[in-house]
Short mmCIF file of C-alpha atoms in Angstrom, two decimals:
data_model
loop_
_atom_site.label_atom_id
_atom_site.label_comp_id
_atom_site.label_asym_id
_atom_site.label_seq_id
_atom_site.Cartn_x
_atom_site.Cartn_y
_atom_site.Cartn_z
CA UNK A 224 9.25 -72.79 17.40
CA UNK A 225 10.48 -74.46 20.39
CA UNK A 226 11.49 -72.24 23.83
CA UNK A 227 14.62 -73.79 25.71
CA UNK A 228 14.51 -74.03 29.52
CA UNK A 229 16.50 -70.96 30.08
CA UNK A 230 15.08 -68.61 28.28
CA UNK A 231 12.48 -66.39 29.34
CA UNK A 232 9.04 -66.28 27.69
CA UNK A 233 8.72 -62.42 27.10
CA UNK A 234 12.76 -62.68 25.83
CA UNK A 235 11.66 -64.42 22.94
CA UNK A 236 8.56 -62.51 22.40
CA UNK A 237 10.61 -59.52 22.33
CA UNK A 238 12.69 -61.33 19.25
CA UNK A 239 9.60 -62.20 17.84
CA UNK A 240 8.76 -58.83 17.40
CA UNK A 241 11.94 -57.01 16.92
CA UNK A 242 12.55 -59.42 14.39
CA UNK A 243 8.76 -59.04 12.91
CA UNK A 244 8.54 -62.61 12.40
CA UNK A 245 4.65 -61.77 11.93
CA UNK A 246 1.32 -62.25 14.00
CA UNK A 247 1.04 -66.37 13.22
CA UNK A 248 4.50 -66.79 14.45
CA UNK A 249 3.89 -65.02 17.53
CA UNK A 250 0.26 -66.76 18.04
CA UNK A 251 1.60 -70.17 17.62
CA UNK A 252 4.06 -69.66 19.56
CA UNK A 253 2.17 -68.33 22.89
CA UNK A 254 -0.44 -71.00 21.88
CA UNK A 255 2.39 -73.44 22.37
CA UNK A 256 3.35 -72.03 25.36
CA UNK A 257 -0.68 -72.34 26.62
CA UNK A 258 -0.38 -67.72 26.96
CA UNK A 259 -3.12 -67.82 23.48
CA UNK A 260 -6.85 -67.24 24.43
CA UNK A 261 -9.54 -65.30 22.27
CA UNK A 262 -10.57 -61.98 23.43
CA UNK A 263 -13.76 -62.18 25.91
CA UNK A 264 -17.00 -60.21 24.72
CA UNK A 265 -17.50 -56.57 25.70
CA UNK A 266 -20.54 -54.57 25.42
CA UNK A 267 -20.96 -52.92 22.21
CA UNK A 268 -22.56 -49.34 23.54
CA UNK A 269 -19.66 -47.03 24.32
CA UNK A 270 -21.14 -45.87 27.09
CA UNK A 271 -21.78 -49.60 28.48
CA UNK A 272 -18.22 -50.19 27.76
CA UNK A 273 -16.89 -47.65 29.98
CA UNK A 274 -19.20 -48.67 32.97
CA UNK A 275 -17.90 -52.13 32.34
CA UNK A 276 -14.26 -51.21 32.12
CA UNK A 277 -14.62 -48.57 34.98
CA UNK A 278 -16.34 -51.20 37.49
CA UNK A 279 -14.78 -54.28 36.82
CA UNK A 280 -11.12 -53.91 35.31
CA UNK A 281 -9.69 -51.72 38.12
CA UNK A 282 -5.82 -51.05 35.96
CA UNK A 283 -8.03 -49.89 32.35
CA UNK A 284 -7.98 -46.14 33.76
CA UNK A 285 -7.56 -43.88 36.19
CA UNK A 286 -11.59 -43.70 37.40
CA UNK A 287 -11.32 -47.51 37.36
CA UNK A 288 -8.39 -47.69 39.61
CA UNK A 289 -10.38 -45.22 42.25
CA UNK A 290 -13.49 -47.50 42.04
CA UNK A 291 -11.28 -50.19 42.90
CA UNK A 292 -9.76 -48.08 46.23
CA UNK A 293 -13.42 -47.33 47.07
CA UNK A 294 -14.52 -50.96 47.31
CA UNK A 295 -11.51 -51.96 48.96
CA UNK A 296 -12.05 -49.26 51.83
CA UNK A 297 -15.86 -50.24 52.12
CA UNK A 298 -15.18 -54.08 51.74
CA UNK A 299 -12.84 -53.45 54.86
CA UNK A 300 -14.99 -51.12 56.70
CA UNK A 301 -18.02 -53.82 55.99
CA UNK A 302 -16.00 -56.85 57.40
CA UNK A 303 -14.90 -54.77 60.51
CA UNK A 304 -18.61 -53.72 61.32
CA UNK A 305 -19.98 -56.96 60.79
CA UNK A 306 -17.19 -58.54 63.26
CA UNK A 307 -16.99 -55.73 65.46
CA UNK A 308 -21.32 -56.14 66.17
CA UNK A 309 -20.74 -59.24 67.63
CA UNK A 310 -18.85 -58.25 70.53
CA UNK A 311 -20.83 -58.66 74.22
CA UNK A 312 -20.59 -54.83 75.39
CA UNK A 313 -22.47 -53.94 71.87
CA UNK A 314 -24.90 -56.58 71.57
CA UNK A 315 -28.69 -57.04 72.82
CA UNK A 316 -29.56 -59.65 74.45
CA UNK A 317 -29.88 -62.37 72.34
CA UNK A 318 -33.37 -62.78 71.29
CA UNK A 319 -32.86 -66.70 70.65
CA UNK A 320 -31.99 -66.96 74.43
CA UNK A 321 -34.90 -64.33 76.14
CA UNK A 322 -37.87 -66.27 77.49
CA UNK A 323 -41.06 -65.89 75.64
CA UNK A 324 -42.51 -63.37 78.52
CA UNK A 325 -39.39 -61.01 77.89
CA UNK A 326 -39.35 -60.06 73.90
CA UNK A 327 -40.06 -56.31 74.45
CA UNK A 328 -36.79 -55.62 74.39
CA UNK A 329 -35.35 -57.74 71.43
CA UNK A 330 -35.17 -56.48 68.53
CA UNK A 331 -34.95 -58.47 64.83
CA UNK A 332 -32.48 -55.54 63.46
CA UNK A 333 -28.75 -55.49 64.36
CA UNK A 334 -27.74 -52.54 64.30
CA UNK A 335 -30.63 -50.98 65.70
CA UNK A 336 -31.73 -50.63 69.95
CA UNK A 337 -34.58 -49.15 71.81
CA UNK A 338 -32.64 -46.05 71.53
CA UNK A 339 -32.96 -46.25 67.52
CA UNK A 340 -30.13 -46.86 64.76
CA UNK A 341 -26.66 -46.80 66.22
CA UNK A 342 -23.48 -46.14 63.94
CA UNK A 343 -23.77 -49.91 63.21
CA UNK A 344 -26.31 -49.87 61.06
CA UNK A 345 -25.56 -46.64 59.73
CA UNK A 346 -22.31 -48.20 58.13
CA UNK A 347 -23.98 -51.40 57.01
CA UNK A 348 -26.52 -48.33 54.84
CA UNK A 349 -23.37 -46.59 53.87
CA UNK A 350 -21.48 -50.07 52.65
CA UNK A 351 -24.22 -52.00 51.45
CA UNK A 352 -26.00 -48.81 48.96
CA UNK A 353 -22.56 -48.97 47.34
CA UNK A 354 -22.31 -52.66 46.84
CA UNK A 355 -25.96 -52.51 45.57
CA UNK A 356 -25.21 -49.48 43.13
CA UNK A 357 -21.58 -51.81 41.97
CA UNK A 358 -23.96 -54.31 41.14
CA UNK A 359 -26.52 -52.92 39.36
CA UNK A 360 -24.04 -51.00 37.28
CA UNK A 361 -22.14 -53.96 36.41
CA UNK A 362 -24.97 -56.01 35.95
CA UNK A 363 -26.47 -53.44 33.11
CA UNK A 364 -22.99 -53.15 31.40
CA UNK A 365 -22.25 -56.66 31.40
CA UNK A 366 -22.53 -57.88 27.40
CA UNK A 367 -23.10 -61.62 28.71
CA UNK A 368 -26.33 -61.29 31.23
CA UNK A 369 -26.83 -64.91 30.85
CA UNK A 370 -23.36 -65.99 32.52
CA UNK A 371 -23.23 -62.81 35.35
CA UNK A 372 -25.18 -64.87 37.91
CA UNK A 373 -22.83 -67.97 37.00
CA UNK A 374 -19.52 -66.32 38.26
CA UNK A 375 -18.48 -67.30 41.61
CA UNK A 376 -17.79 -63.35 42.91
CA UNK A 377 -21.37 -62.29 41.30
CA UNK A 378 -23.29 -64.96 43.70
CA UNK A 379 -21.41 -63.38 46.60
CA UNK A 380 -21.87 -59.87 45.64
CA UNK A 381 -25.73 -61.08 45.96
CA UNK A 382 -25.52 -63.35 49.07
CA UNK A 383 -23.40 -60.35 50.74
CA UNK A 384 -26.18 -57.72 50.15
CA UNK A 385 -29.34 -60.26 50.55
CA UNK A 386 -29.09 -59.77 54.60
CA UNK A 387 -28.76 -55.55 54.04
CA UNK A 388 -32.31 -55.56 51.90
CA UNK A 389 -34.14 -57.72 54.75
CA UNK A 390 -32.80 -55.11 57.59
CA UNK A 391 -33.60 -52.30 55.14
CA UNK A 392 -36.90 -53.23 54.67
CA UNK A 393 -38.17 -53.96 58.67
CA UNK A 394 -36.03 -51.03 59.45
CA UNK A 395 -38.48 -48.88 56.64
CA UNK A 396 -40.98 -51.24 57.62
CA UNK A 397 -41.54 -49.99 61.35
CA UNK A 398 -40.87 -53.34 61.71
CA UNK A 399 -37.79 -53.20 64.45
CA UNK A 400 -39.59 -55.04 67.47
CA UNK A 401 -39.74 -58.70 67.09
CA UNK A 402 -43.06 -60.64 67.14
CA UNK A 403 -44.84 -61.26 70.16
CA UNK A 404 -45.39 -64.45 68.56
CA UNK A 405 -43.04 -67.46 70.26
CA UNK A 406 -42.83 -69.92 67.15
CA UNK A 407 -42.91 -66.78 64.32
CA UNK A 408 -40.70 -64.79 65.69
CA UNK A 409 -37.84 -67.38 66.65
CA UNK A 410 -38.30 -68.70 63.09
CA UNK A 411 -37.96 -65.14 61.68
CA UNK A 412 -34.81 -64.31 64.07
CA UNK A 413 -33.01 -68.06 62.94
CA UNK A 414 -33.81 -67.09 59.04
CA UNK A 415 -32.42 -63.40 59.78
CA UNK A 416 -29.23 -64.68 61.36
CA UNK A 417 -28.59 -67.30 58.96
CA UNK A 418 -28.87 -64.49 56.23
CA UNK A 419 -26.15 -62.31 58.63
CA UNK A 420 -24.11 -64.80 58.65
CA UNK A 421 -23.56 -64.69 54.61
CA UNK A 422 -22.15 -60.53 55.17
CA UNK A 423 -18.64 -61.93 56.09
CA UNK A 424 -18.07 -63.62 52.99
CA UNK A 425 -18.05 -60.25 51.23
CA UNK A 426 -14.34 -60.33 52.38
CA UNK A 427 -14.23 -62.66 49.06
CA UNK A 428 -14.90 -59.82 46.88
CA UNK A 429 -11.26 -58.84 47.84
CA UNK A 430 -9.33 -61.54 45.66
CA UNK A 431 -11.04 -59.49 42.81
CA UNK A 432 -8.34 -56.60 43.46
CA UNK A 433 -5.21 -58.64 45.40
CA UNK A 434 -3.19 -60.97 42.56
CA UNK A 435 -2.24 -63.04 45.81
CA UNK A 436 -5.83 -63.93 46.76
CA UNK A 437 -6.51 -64.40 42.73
CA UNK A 438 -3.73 -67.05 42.59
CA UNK A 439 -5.21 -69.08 45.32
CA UNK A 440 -8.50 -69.05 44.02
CA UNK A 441 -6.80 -69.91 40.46
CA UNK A 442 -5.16 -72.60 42.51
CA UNK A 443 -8.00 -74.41 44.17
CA UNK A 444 -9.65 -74.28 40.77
CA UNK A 445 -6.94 -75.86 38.71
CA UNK A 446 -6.49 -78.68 41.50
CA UNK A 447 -10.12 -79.53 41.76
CA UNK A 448 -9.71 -82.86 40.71
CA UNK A 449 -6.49 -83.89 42.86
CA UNK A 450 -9.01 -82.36 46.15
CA UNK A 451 -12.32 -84.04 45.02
CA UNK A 452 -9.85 -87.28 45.38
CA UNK A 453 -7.89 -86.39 48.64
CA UNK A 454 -11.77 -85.76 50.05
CA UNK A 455 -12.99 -88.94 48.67
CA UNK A 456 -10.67 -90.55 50.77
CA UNK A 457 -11.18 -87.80 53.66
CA UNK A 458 -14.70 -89.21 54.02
CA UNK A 459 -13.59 -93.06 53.24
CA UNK A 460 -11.50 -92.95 56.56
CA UNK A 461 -13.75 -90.72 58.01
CA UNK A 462 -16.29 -93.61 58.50
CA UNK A 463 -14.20 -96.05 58.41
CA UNK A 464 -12.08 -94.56 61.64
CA UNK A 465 -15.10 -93.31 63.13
CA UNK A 466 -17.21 -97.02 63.29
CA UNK A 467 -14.06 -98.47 64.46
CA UNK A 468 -13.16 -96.38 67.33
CA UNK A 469 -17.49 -96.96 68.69
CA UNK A 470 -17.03 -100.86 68.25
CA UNK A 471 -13.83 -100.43 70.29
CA UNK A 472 -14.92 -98.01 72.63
CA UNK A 473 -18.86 -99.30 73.11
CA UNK A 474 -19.34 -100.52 76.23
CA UNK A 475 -16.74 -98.87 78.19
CA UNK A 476 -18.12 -96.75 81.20
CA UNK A 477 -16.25 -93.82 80.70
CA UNK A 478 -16.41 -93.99 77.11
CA UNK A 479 -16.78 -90.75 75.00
CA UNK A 480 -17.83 -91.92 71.69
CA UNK A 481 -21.30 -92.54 72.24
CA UNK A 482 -22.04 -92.96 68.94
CA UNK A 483 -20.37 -92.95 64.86
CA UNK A 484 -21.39 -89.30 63.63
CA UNK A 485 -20.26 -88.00 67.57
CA UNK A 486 -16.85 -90.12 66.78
CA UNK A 487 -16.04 -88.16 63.70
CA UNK A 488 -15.08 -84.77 65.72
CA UNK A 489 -12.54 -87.05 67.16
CA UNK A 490 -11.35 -88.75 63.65
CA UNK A 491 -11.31 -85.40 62.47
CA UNK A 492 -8.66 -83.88 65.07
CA UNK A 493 -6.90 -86.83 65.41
CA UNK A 494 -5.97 -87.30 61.60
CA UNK A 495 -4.67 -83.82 61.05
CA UNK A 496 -2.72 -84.69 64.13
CA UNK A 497 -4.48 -81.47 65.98
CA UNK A 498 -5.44 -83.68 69.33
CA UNK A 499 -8.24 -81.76 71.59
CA UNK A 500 -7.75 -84.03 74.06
CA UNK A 501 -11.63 -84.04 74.84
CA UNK A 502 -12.68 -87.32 73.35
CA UNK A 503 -9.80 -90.06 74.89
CA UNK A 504 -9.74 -94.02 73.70
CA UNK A 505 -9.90 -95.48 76.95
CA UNK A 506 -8.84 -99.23 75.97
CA UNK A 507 -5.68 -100.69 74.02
CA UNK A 508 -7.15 -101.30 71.03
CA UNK A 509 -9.03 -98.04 70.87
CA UNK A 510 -5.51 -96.52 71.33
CA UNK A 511 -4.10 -98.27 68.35
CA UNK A 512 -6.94 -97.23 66.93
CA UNK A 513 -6.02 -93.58 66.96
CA UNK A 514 -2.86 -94.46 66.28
CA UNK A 515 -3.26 -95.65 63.00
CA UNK A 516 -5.41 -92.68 62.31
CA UNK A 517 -3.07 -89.99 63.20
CA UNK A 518 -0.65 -91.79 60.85
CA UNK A 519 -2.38 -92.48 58.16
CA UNK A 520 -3.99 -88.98 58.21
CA UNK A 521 -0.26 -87.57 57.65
CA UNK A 522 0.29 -89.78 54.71
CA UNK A 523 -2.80 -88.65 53.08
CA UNK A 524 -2.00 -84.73 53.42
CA UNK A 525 1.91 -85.74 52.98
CA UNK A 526 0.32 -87.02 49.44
CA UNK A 527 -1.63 -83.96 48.02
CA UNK A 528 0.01 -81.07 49.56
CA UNK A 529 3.05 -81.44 47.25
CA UNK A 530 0.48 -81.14 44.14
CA UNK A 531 -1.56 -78.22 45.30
CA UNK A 532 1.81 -76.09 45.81
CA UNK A 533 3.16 -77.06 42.88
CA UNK A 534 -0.02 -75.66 40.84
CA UNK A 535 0.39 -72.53 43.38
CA UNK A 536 4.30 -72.27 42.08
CA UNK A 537 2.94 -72.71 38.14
CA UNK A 538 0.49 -69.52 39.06
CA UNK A 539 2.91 -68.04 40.66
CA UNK A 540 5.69 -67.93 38.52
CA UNK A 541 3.35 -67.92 35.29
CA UNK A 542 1.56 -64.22 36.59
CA UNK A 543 4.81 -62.99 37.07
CA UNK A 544 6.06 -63.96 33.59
CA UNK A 545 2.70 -62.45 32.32
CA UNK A 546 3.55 -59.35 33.85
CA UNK A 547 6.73 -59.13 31.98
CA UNK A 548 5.61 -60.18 28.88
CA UNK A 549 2.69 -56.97 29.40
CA UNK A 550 5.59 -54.56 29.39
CA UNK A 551 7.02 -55.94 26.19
CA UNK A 552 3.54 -56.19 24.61
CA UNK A 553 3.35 -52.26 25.69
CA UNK A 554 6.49 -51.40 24.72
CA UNK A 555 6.05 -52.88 21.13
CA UNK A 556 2.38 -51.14 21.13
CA UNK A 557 3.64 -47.67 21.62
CA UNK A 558 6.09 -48.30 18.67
CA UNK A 559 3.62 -49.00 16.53
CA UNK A 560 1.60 -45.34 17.14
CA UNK A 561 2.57 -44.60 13.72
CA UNK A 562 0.75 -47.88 11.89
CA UNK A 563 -2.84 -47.86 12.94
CA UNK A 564 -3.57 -50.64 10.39
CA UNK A 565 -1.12 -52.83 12.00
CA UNK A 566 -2.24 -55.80 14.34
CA UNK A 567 -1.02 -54.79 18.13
CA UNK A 568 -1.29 -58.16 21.20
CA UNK A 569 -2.83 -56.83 24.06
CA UNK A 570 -2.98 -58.86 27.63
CA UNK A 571 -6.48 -59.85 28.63
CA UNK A 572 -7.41 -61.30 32.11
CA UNK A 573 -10.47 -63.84 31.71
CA UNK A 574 -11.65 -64.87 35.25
CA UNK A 575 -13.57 -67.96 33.10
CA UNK A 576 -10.61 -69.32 32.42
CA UNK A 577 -7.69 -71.00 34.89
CA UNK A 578 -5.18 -68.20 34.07
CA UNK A 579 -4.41 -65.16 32.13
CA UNK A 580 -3.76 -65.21 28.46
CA UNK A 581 -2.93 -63.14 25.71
CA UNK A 582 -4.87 -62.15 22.55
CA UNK A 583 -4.64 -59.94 19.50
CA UNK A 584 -6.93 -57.40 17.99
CA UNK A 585 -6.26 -54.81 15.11
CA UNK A 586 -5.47 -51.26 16.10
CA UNK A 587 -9.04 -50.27 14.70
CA UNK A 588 -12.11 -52.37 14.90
CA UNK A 589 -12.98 -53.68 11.77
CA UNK A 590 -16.85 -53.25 11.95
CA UNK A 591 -17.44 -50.00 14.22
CA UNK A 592 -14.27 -48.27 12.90
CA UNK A 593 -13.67 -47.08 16.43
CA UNK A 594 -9.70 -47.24 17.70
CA UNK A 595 -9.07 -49.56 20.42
CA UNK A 596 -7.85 -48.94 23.53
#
């Protein structure tokens, strides 16, 4: 069965079925259409099943849905804390900048001054015990152990909370005051603040509940290969750009490129046509130079943006095709109330696989007996 251009994909699907031209009609048909994927795993204890469903499908029910609100708020909240800290009028002094004779009053905690645990920290207990307890839930419902630490959002949920348990534990610890120690404690304090750092990507965990953020990621994942080229030849005329504008340059008085790794800031700017202005050829040929590189910089973007938007248009268009073709799957479902024994497509979201797909199950599981929902 063959689609033409101007018909819609859940249109047919509706003839399909009002038709009842059967399951292997309908399933070579979506497989043609590349909408046919088998059913992922779930956890076979009922009780796992719910936690699973509940945690991380946030439309299978209505407790779902308010887990979902929850993290949103606290994912939010966490993001706005974290940034928030960092302003001057809230902020110690910075431990990595205090002579060695002045650490009494530095502390290795953020959150926390000589006057004890400000609202700061309190949030970062409040956010963090929440993404800890969403993680070991999941983590104990999930039927695939082997694969959790493998997903992309699952390393972040870890990397997001890693900082939280270090503060936690000084902050339990007694453990606020930093080292009177010069080398120890500046090595502790870099190690803490490059663990800091890793909170802010918990804003990630939002793409898990916003179809928007869940098509880009679905885009930069599908056109992997066309960017893997476009930075192949990012870091060709990287080099190439950045030797040539030294050999030009060297020797020059008032040169700024004093050497080929400080010429690639200047590359950099110059070939995404951004221009600083702080790094200036100073003779012809190092103008020409730049010249060439703003230009061909624009050709190379001019030849892979086209591609990457037109996988963002398949995604797009394709998710909102998927949504119609749910309400037709639903609205053929509820039909069939009457004829458990009948097969019923339901539409599963995989996030192992570049885009959404549909499946098909019977109306009662053939080993447990149990009705599916």
């Amino acid at each position: 069965m063959r689609r033409p251009e101007n018909v819609m994909v859940h249109h047919l699907v509706s003839e399909i079925l009002f038709f009842g031209l059967g399951q292997d009609v309908l399933e070579r048909f979506l497989h043609d259409e590349d909408m046919l994927f088998l059913k992922k795993p779930v956890p076979k204890n009922p009780l796992q099943r719910q936690l699973w469903d509940m945690f991380e499908y946030p439309a299978s029910s209505r407790w779902a849905k308010m887990v979902a609100a929850v993290n949103v708020v606290l994912v939010i909240m966490a993001v706005i804390n974290t940034c928030v800290q960092t302003l001057p009028e809230y902020r110690e002094s910075d431990p990595l900048q205090c002579s060695p004779n002045n650490r009494s009053s530095e502390y290795a905690i953020e959150g926390v001054t000589s006057e004890g645990m400000t609202g700061f920290f309190a949030v970062e207990i409040l956010c963090n015990s929440w993404f800890l307890v969403d993680l070991v839930i999941r983590l104990t419902a999930t039927p695939t152990r082997r694969t959790f630490f493998c997903q992309i959002m699952n390393i972040i949920d870890v990397l997001s909370i890693v900082p939280f348990v270090f503060d936690l534990g000084l902050y339990l610890s007694g453990t606020v005051e930093d080292p009177d120690a010069p080398a120890g404690g500046l090595v502790l304090l870099v190690v803490l603040r490059l663990f800091r750092i890793l909170r802010i990507f918990r804003i990630l965990k939002l793409s898990r509940y916003s179809d928007g953020l869940e098509i880009l990621w679905l885009t930069l994942k599908s056109a992997r290969q066309e960017l893997t080229v476009m930075f192949l030849l990012v870091s060709i005329g990287l080099t190439v750009f950045s030797g040539a504008i030294y050999a030009a340059e060297f020797g020059h008085p008032k040169s700024d490129f004093h050497s080929i790794p400080d010429s690639f800031w200047w590359t950099i700017i110059t070939g995404t046509s951004v221009g600083y202005g702080d790094m200036i050829p100073k003779r012809p040929i190092g103008k020409l130079i730049g010249a060439v590189c703003s230009v061909s910089g624009v050709i190379c973007l001019a030849f892979f943006v086209p591609i990457v938007v037109a996988h963002f248009e398949y995604y797009f268009h394709h998710g909102k095709e998927l949504k119609r073709l749910q309400d037709v799957l639903d609205q053929y479902n509820n039909q069939q109330t009457d004829h458990p024994s009948e097969w019923k497509p339901y539409l599963v979201v995989d996030e192992g696989v570049p885009n959404p797909k549909v499946t098909f199950a019977p109306a009662v599981d053939l080993e447990t007996g149990e009705k599916l929902h």
